[in-house]
Amino acid sequence: MTATTLPARRFGVPRKYVPVAVTGCLFVAMFVIGGFRYESFATGQVVLNVFIDNAFLLVVAVGMTFVILSGGIDLSVGSVVALTTMVSATLMTGHGWPAWPVILLVLVMGSVLGFAMGAIIHYFEIQPFIVTLAGMFLARGLCYTIGTESISITDPVFTAFAQTRINLGPDLGISPSVLIAAVVVLVAGYVLHYTRLGRSVYAVGGNENSALLMGLPVARTKIAVYTISGFCSALGGILLSFYMLSGYGLHAVGMELDAIAAVVIGGALLTGGSGYLLGTVLGVLVLGLTQTILSFEGTLSSWWTRIFIGLLLLAFILLQRLIGVRRSLRPSGS
Amino acid sequence: MAESAPIVRMSGIVKQFPGARALDGVDFRLLPGEVHALMGENGAGKSTLIKVLTGVHPVDEGEIELAGRPVAFSGPLAAQQAGISTVYQEVNLCGNLSVAENIFVGREPRKFGRIRWREVYRRADELLDRFDLDVDVSAPLSSCSLAVQQMVAIARAVDVEAKVLILDEPTSSLDADEVAQLFRVMRRLKEQGIAILFVSHFLDQIYEVADRITVLRNGRLVGEYLTRELPQVYLVAKMIGRELAELEKLEGKPLARTTEPLIEARDLGRAGAVNPFTLTIREGEVVGLAGLLGSGRTEIARLLFGADHAGGGSVHMGGKKVTLRSPRAAMNHKIAFCSENRREEGLVDELTVRENIVLALQADRGWSRPVSARKADELVRKYVAALNIKGDPDEPVRTLSGGNQQKVLLARWLIMEPRLLILDEPTRGIDVGAKAEIQRLVVELSDGGMAVLFISAELDEVLRLSHKVGVLRDRTLVAQLDNDDALTTDTLMGKIASGAPS
Ligand SMILES: Nc1ncnc2c1ncn2[C@@H]1O[C@H](COP(=O)(O)OP(=O)(O)OP(=O)(O)O)[C@@H](O)[C@H]1O
Ligand SMILES: [Mg+2]
């Protein structure tokens, strides 16, 4: 028999990679345009700076990618980041704890928060939007019960992380945070592509009911993605502490939206089941590069970043819609 | 067959849904090494029994034993781990994953926890080869036809090391060749001592493979029989609770050749889907399309409905050229299309049966002219009765059994009173009694002047209903035959296979 398979290729790129490819092209285009407009823009360090300035966002966005791929959403990440900076700062500055136990503690705390939200979402069948919104308020509120002022961090381990530069060549350097983020991306990419957990995430995002009837561990998968997101938020919070050297309840306000934007610009579908980690990395880079270009421009207010990101999001959702419409027009039977 | 101890024994099973007692004290047993058919009308409780067994729904009362030990599975995963592998009624796979992944997801071959993709693709290829299925296993499943999806679901279930294999209407979108493949595999598994539970509304298939039959009616057990001791007529009587009147010969009015052509497709075609064809459908004419899966039957329907864009050719209605650029445009010309893919394209799960039925009518009239409640009531009542839809019209449509959902979809298009009604596999998954009802309705409608394009894999059904039969082979309309007494399923079969013009 013959299967009704229409050509899946357009522009020489398999359809499923189109959104990622578009984001990649966008990034390159922005870089080239920036290079023409501004002197000293088209250097490797500019790209590396984008990584340095957004390492924490990248880590948070990786966690968000898991959640969105599974068809959920996590609005709590920004608050968990803030809570992490706050808890680390008080424990170290206020109570004199050493750095490593604090790091371990906040990572566990983030994961437990994520785990709890995932369990509630699954077992009580409540919308992820609602549960993580509650988590967002909870974590932000906890920040303020710890303190309303910014607390600076002076711990030698943290300052060392903040100041170290790893040289990659003449005039090229990255911070340790970038390395950590890179490791997170690689591990996450491996998990998504090469492990059963990763594939279950895609399956659950594609069709949760089918996944259940196919005998996949749906409960475990859904709880796992929120736990991973919680862990990534906490890790992102630590990287932000390295970057800011302070803990503050108003850190990372609205970061959940940046993370979601990065994932969507990276080509993932908010309905779940479709998207790639590489897309998320590119999404974060596009967001970061937008900010860099605006800082090179100098005169424009930072709100232009928001406007540009808004337009980008719209463009990408339209793009997915177009691809989606094509898909649904395909013949479905004999 | 010597009776061995049953591998599955269910006793006194009761399952109450809000508004319906789906199972009422049902006993059931499944022996190793047998193919056991579960029979019953639409809504009799077959799928529910399967879902209760595999832990999708908890039982309200009764006991389930697997190999002599009482069990209560928490879900399909637990059932699978205990050795019960299931294909549920609707194809339940993930369209966003590749064909190969759909077969292996959750049990991929691994090495140190790392999925070996090459092995996944190789084994998927091998497995589908055994079913004579030639598809690109790395393509997303959503790009495959329903039949391929169904085969993939079966392949997935069969590949699992299982003691019990459950297939709930696995053959609904397959045609003869694939069914034969499936039966070959089933017989082999049976020889290995695997117990197979099989549900189908095709009686011929049941008599071909099943050793034993359990009949349910309205959630109650009617009885368990050896297939060879239960002639077909008795089986039908047990299922519907009365003798089915001899399938009366459906004689519509013989079509006067003089009726006006309603729609003419001239050299209509679309690259990769169907080669250019010319087809005229007259008012009041029932045109059947026969051909194997993938021969282009559905593609013709989609072109006439504007769901796909034609690559070339033209469509004429009433002598004037029309462009069917979208389903909307086609609906404006009073063409309706009841698609074979009810799950994805048809019903809105959360809306009630009533709302689903009047949906298209309402959409057609526009939101400014609502269908009056009384009119809607009347229509719904009429078609619920005509099609014998079992279920409360005010409950969400997803609570209906698979076959009854199919009828709801059919009702939706019937109330549109189109001039051309395209029916793609309208009787799939529908029980024998209701099938006759639907066939009678088609004849009635065409007597009233409606033209019908009728697509079905069942040749005798095509022959019973059509005035004219279009034969498709390899995406080409190879012949158009008048349905006179000389045309039999055998000649039709020959045409489909050889395609030689007579
Ligand atoms: N989730 C549900 N909620 C409420 N009622 C349900 C639900 N699932 C099934 N039912 C009802 O249970 C009865 C039995 O349905 P079931 O799906 O078992 O029928 P079936 O024998 O498989 O029919 P078919 O041949 O049409 O597939 C039907 O009356 C149906 O409306
Ligand atoms: Mg059923």
CSV table of C-alpha atoms in Angstrom, one decimal, chain B residues 146-413:
chain,number,residue,atom,x,y,z
B,146,LEU,CA,-5.6,6.9,9.2
B,147,ALA,CA,-5.0,3.4,8.0
B,148,VAL,CA,-1.3,3.7,8.4
B,149,GLN,CA,-1.8,5.2,11.9
B,150,GLN,CA,-4.0,2.3,12.8
B,151,MET,CA,-1.4,-0.2,11.6
B,152,VAL,CA,1.3,1.6,13.6
B,153,ALA,CA,-0.9,1.4,16.7
B,154,ILE,CA,-1.3,-2.4,16.1
B,155,ALA,CA,2.4,-2.8,15.4
B,156,ARG,CA,3.2,-1.1,18.7
B,157,ALA,CA,0.9,-3.4,20.7
B,158,VAL,CA,2.0,-6.5,18.9
B,159,ASP,CA,5.7,-5.8,19.5
B,160,VAL,CA,5.3,-5.7,23.2
B,161,GLU,CA,6.0,-9.0,25.0
B,162,ALA,CA,2.5,-9.7,26.2
B,163,LYS,CA,0.3,-12.5,27.5
B,164,VAL,CA,-2.9,-10.7,26.5
B,165,LEU,CA,-3.4,-8.6,23.4
B,166,ILE,CA,-6.5,-6.5,23.2
B,167,LEU,CA,-7.6,-4.9,19.9
B,168,ASP,CA,-10.7,-2.7,20.0
B,169,GLU,CA,-11.9,-2.2,16.4
B,170,PRO,CA,-8.4,-2.4,14.9
B,171,THR,CA,-9.7,-3.0,11.4
B,172,SER,CA,-12.1,-0.1,11.1
B,173,SER,CA,-9.9,1.9,8.6
B,174,LEU,CA,-8.1,-1.0,7.0
B,175,ASP,CA,-8.9,-2.7,3.8
B,176,ALA,CA,-8.8,-6.4,2.8
B,177,ASP,CA,-5.1,-6.7,2.3
B,178,GLU,CA,-4.1,-5.1,5.6
B,179,VAL,CA,-6.8,-7.0,7.5
B,180,ALA,CA,-5.3,-10.2,6.0
B,181,GLN,CA,-1.9,-9.1,7.3
B,182,LEU,CA,-3.2,-8.4,10.7
B,183,PHE,CA,-5.0,-11.8,10.9
B,184,ARG,CA,-1.8,-13.6,9.9
B,185,VAL,CA,0.0,-11.9,12.7
B,186,MET,CA,-2.8,-12.6,15.1
B,187,ARG,CA,-2.8,-16.3,14.2
B,188,ARG,CA,0.9,-16.5,14.8
B,189,LEU,CA,0.6,-14.8,18.2
B,190,LYS,CA,-2.2,-17.2,19.0
B,191,GLU,CA,0.0,-20.2,18.3
B,192,GLN,CA,2.5,-18.7,20.8
B,193,GLY,CA,-0.2,-19.0,23.4
B,194,ILE,CA,-1.2,-15.4,23.6
B,195,ALA,CA,-4.8,-14.6,24.3
B,196,ILE,CA,-6.3,-12.1,22.0
B,197,LEU,CA,-9.4,-10.1,22.6
B,198,PHE,CA,-10.8,-8.7,19.4
B,199,VAL,CA,-13.7,-6.2,18.7
B,200,SER,CA,-15.1,-5.6,15.3
B,201,HIS,CA,-18.4,-4.8,13.6
B,202,PHE,CA,-17.4,-6.8,10.5
B,203,LEU,CA,-19.1,-10.2,11.0
B,204,ASP,CA,-17.1,-11.8,8.3
B,205,GLN,CA,-13.9,-10.9,10.1
B,206,ILE,CA,-15.2,-12.3,13.3
B,207,TYR,CA,-16.0,-15.6,11.6
B,208,GLU,CA,-12.7,-15.7,10.0
B,209,VAL,CA,-10.5,-15.4,13.1
B,210,ALA,CA,-12.5,-15.8,16.3
B,211,ASP,CA,-12.6,-19.0,18.2
B,212,ARG,CA,-15.1,-17.8,20.8
B,213,ILE,CA,-17.6,-15.0,21.0
B,214,THR,CA,-18.9,-13.1,23.9
B,215,VAL,CA,-22.0,-11.0,23.3
B,216,LEU,CA,-23.0,-7.9,25.2
B,217,ARG,CA,-26.2,-6.0,25.0
B,218,ASN,CA,-27.0,-2.8,26.8
B,219,GLY,CA,-24.2,-3.4,29.3
B,220,ARG,CA,-25.4,-6.9,30.1
B,221,LEU,CA,-23.8,-10.2,29.2
B,222,VAL,CA,-25.9,-12.2,26.7
B,223,GLY,CA,-23.7,-15.2,26.6
B,224,GLU,CA,-20.4,-16.8,25.5
B,225,TYR,CA,-20.4,-19.1,22.5
B,226,LEU,CA,-18.0,-21.1,20.3
B,227,THR,CA,-17.9,-19.4,16.9
B,228,ARG,CA,-18.5,-22.6,15.0
B,229,GLU,CA,-21.6,-23.3,17.0
B,230,LEU,CA,-23.2,-19.9,16.5
B,231,PRO,CA,-24.4,-19.2,13.0
B,232,GLN,CA,-24.3,-15.6,11.9
B,233,VAL,CA,-28.0,-14.9,12.0
B,234,TYR,CA,-28.2,-16.0,15.6
B,235,LEU,CA,-25.2,-13.9,16.5
B,236,VAL,CA,-27.0,-10.8,15.0
B,237,ALA,CA,-30.2,-11.7,16.8
B,238,LYS,CA,-28.3,-12.0,20.1
B,239,MET,CA,-26.6,-8.6,19.6
B,240,ILE,CA,-29.7,-6.6,18.7
B,241,GLY,CA,-32.1,-8.6,20.7
B,242,ARG,CA,-34.4,-9.4,17.8
B,243,GLU,CA,-34.2,-10.9,14.4
B,244,LEU,CA,-32.7,-8.5,11.9
B,245,ALA,CA,-35.2,-8.3,9.1
B,246,GLU,CA,-33.6,-9.8,6.1
B,247,LEU,CA,-31.5,-7.0,4.6
B,248,GLU,CA,-34.2,-5.8,2.3
B,249,LYS,CA,-33.0,-5.2,-1.1
B,250,LEU,CA,-32.6,-1.5,-1.2
B,251,GLU,CA,-34.3,-0.4,-4.4
B,252,GLY,CA,-34.3,3.3,-4.8
B,253,LYS,CA,-36.0,4.7,-7.8
B,254,PRO,CA,-34.0,3.7,-10.8
B,255,LEU,CA,-32.3,6.8,-11.8
B,256,ALA,CA,-33.7,8.5,-14.8
B,257,ARG,CA,-30.7,9.1,-17.0
B,258,THR,CA,-32.2,12.4,-17.9
B,259,THR,CA,-31.7,14.2,-14.7
B,260,GLU,CA,-29.6,17.2,-14.9
B,261,PRO,CA,-25.9,16.8,-14.1
B,262,LEU,CA,-25.4,18.5,-10.7
B,263,ILE,CA,-21.7,18.7,-10.6
B,264,GLU,CA,-19.1,17.9,-13.2
B,265,ALA,CA,-15.4,17.6,-12.5
B,266,ARG,CA,-13.3,18.1,-15.7
B,267,ASP,CA,-9.7,16.9,-15.6
B,268,LEU,CA,-9.6,17.8,-12.0
B,269,GLY,CA,-6.5,16.7,-10.3
B,270,ARG,CA,-3.8,17.4,-7.8
B,271,ALA,CA,-0.2,16.3,-8.1
B,272,GLY,CA,0.8,13.7,-5.7
B,273,ALA,CA,-2.8,13.1,-4.6
B,274,VAL,CA,-4.9,12.1,-7.5
B,275,ASN,CA,-4.4,12.1,-11.3
B,276,PRO,CA,-6.8,14.3,-13.4
B,277,PHE,CA,-10.2,12.7,-13.6
B,278,THR,CA,-13.5,13.6,-15.2
B,279,LEU,CA,-16.6,12.7,-13.2
B,280,THR,CA,-20.2,13.7,-13.5
B,281,ILE,CA,-22.7,13.4,-10.7
B,282,ARG,CA,-26.4,13.8,-11.5
B,283,GLU,CA,-29.1,15.0,-9.2
B,284,GLY,CA,-30.4,12.1,-7.2
B,285,GLU,CA,-27.6,9.9,-8.2
B,286,VAL,CA,-25.5,7.9,-5.8
B,287,VAL,CA,-22.0,7.5,-7.0
B,288,GLY,CA,-19.8,5.0,-5.2
B,289,LEU,CA,-16.1,5.1,-5.2
B,290,ALA,CA,-14.3,1.8,-4.9
B,291,GLY,CA,-10.6,1.2,-4.6
B,292,LEU,CA,-7.9,0.2,-2.2
B,293,LEU,CA,-6.6,2.5,0.6
B,294,GLY,CA,-4.4,5.1,-0.9
B,295,SER,CA,-5.9,4.8,-4.3
B,296,GLY,CA,-7.1,8.3,-4.2
B,297,ARG,CA,-10.7,7.9,-2.9
B,298,THR,CA,-10.5,10.4,-0.1
B,299,GLU,CA,-8.5,12.7,-2.3
B,300,ILE,CA,-11.3,13.0,-4.8
B,301,ALA,CA,-13.7,13.8,-2.1
B,302,ARG,CA,-11.4,16.5,-0.7
B,303,LEU,CA,-10.9,18.1,-4.0
B,304,LEU,CA,-14.7,18.3,-4.6
B,305,PHE,CA,-15.1,19.8,-1.1
B,306,GLY,CA,-12.3,22.4,-1.6
B,307,ALA,CA,-10.4,21.0,1.3
B,308,ASP,CA,-7.4,20.6,-1.0
B,309,HIS,CA,-6.6,22.9,-3.9
B,310,ALA,CA,-6.8,21.4,-7.3
B,311,GLY,CA,-3.7,21.6,-9.3
B,312,GLY,CA,-5.5,21.6,-12.6
B,313,GLY,CA,-8.9,21.2,-14.2
B,314,SER,CA,-12.3,22.7,-13.3
B,315,VAL,CA,-15.5,22.0,-11.6
B,316,HIS,CA,-18.9,23.0,-13.1
B,317,MET,CA,-22.2,23.2,-11.4
B,318,GLY,CA,-25.4,23.8,-13.3
B,319,GLY,CA,-23.3,24.4,-16.5
B,320,LYS,CA,-21.3,27.2,-14.8
B,321,LYS,CA,-17.7,27.0,-13.8
B,322,VAL,CA,-17.3,27.3,-10.0
B,323,THR,CA,-14.1,27.6,-8.0
B,324,LEU,CA,-14.1,25.6,-4.8
B,325,ARG,CA,-11.3,27.3,-3.0
B,326,SER,CA,-12.2,26.3,0.5
B,327,PRO,CA,-14.7,24.1,2.3
B,328,ARG,CA,-16.7,27.3,2.9
B,329,ALA,CA,-17.1,27.9,-0.8
B,330,ALA,CA,-18.2,24.3,-1.3
B,331,MET,CA,-20.7,24.6,1.5
B,332,ASN,CA,-22.1,27.8,-0.2
B,333,HIS,CA,-22.7,25.6,-3.2
B,334,LYS,CA,-24.5,23.1,-0.9
B,335,ILE,CA,-21.8,20.5,-0.9
B,336,ALA,CA,-21.3,18.7,2.4
B,337,PHE,CA,-18.5,16.4,3.4
B,338,CYS,CA,-18.7,13.9,6.2
B,339,SER,CA,-15.0,13.0,6.7
B,340,GLU,CA,-13.7,9.6,7.7
B,341,ASN,CA,-11.5,11.2,10.4
B,342,ARG,CA,-14.1,12.0,13.0
B,343,ARG,CA,-11.8,12.5,15.8
B,344,GLU,CA,-9.6,15.2,14.4
B,345,GLU,CA,-11.9,16.9,12.0
B,346,GLY,CA,-15.3,16.2,13.2
B,347,LEU,CA,-16.7,16.5,16.7
B,348,VAL,CA,-16.2,19.0,19.4
B,349,ASP,CA,-15.7,16.8,22.5
B,350,GLU,CA,-17.0,19.2,25.1
B,351,LEU,CA,-20.1,20.3,23.3
B,352,THR,CA,-23.3,18.3,23.8
B,353,VAL,CA,-24.7,15.9,21.3
B,354,ARG,CA,-27.4,18.4,20.4
B,355,GLU,CA,-24.9,21.2,19.9
B,356,ASN,CA,-22.7,19.0,17.7
B,357,ILE,CA,-25.6,18.1,15.5
B,358,VAL,CA,-26.7,21.6,14.9
B,359,LEU,CA,-23.2,23.0,14.7
B,360,ALA,CA,-22.8,23.1,10.9
B,361,LEU,CA,-26.4,24.2,10.3
B,362,GLN,CA,-25.8,27.1,12.7
B,363,ALA,CA,-22.5,28.0,11.2
B,364,ASP,CA,-24.1,28.0,7.7
B,365,ARG,CA,-26.8,30.4,8.8
B,366,GLY,CA,-24.4,32.8,10.5
B,367,TRP,CA,-24.5,33.8,14.1
B,368,SER,CA,-27.1,36.6,13.4
B,369,ARG,CA,-29.8,34.1,12.5
B,370,PRO,CA,-29.8,31.5,15.3
B,371,VAL,CA,-31.5,28.2,14.7
B,372,SER,CA,-34.6,28.4,17.0
B,373,ALA,CA,-34.6,26.0,20.0
B,374,ARG,CA,-37.8,24.4,18.8
B,375,LYS,CA,-36.4,23.8,15.3
B,376,ALA,CA,-33.2,22.4,16.7
B,377,ASP,CA,-35.1,20.1,19.1
B,378,GLU,CA,-37.1,18.8,16.3
B,379,LEU,CA,-34.2,18.1,14.1
B,380,VAL,CA,-32.1,16.5,16.8
B,381,ARG,CA,-35.0,14.3,17.9
B,382,LYS,CA,-35.6,13.3,14.3
B,383,TYR,CA,-32.1,12.3,13.6
B,384,VAL,CA,-31.4,10.7,17.0
B,385,ALA,CA,-34.3,8.5,16.2
B,386,ALA,CA,-33.5,7.9,12.6
B,387,LEU,CA,-29.9,6.9,13.3
B,388,ASN,CA,-30.7,5.3,16.6
B,389,ILE,CA,-28.1,7.3,18.5
B,390,LYS,CA,-27.8,5.9,22.0
B,391,GLY,CA,-27.1,8.5,24.6
B,392,ASP,CA,-28.5,11.6,26.1
B,393,PRO,CA,-28.5,14.5,23.6
B,394,ASP,CA,-27.6,16.9,26.4
B,395,GLU,CA,-24.5,15.1,27.5
B,396,PRO,CA,-21.0,15.9,26.0
B,397,VAL,CA,-20.5,14.0,22.9
B,398,ARG,CA,-17.3,12.4,24.2
B,399,THR,CA,-19.3,10.3,26.6
B,400,LEU,CA,-20.9,8.5,23.6
B,401,SER,CA,-19.5,5.2,22.4
B,402,GLY,CA,-17.3,5.3,19.3
B,403,GLY,CA,-20.0,4.2,16.9
B,404,ASN,CA,-22.6,6.6,18.3
B,405,GLN,CA,-20.2,9.5,17.8
B,406,GLN,CA,-19.9,8.5,14.2
B,407,LYS,CA,-23.6,8.7,13.9
B,408,VAL,CA,-23.7,12.2,15.4
B,409,LEU,CA,-21.3,13.4,12.8
B,410,LEU,CA,-23.4,11.9,10.1
B,411,ALA,CA,-26.5,13.6,11.5
B,412,ARG,CA,-24.7,16.9,11.4
B,413,TRP,CA,-24.3,16.8,7.7
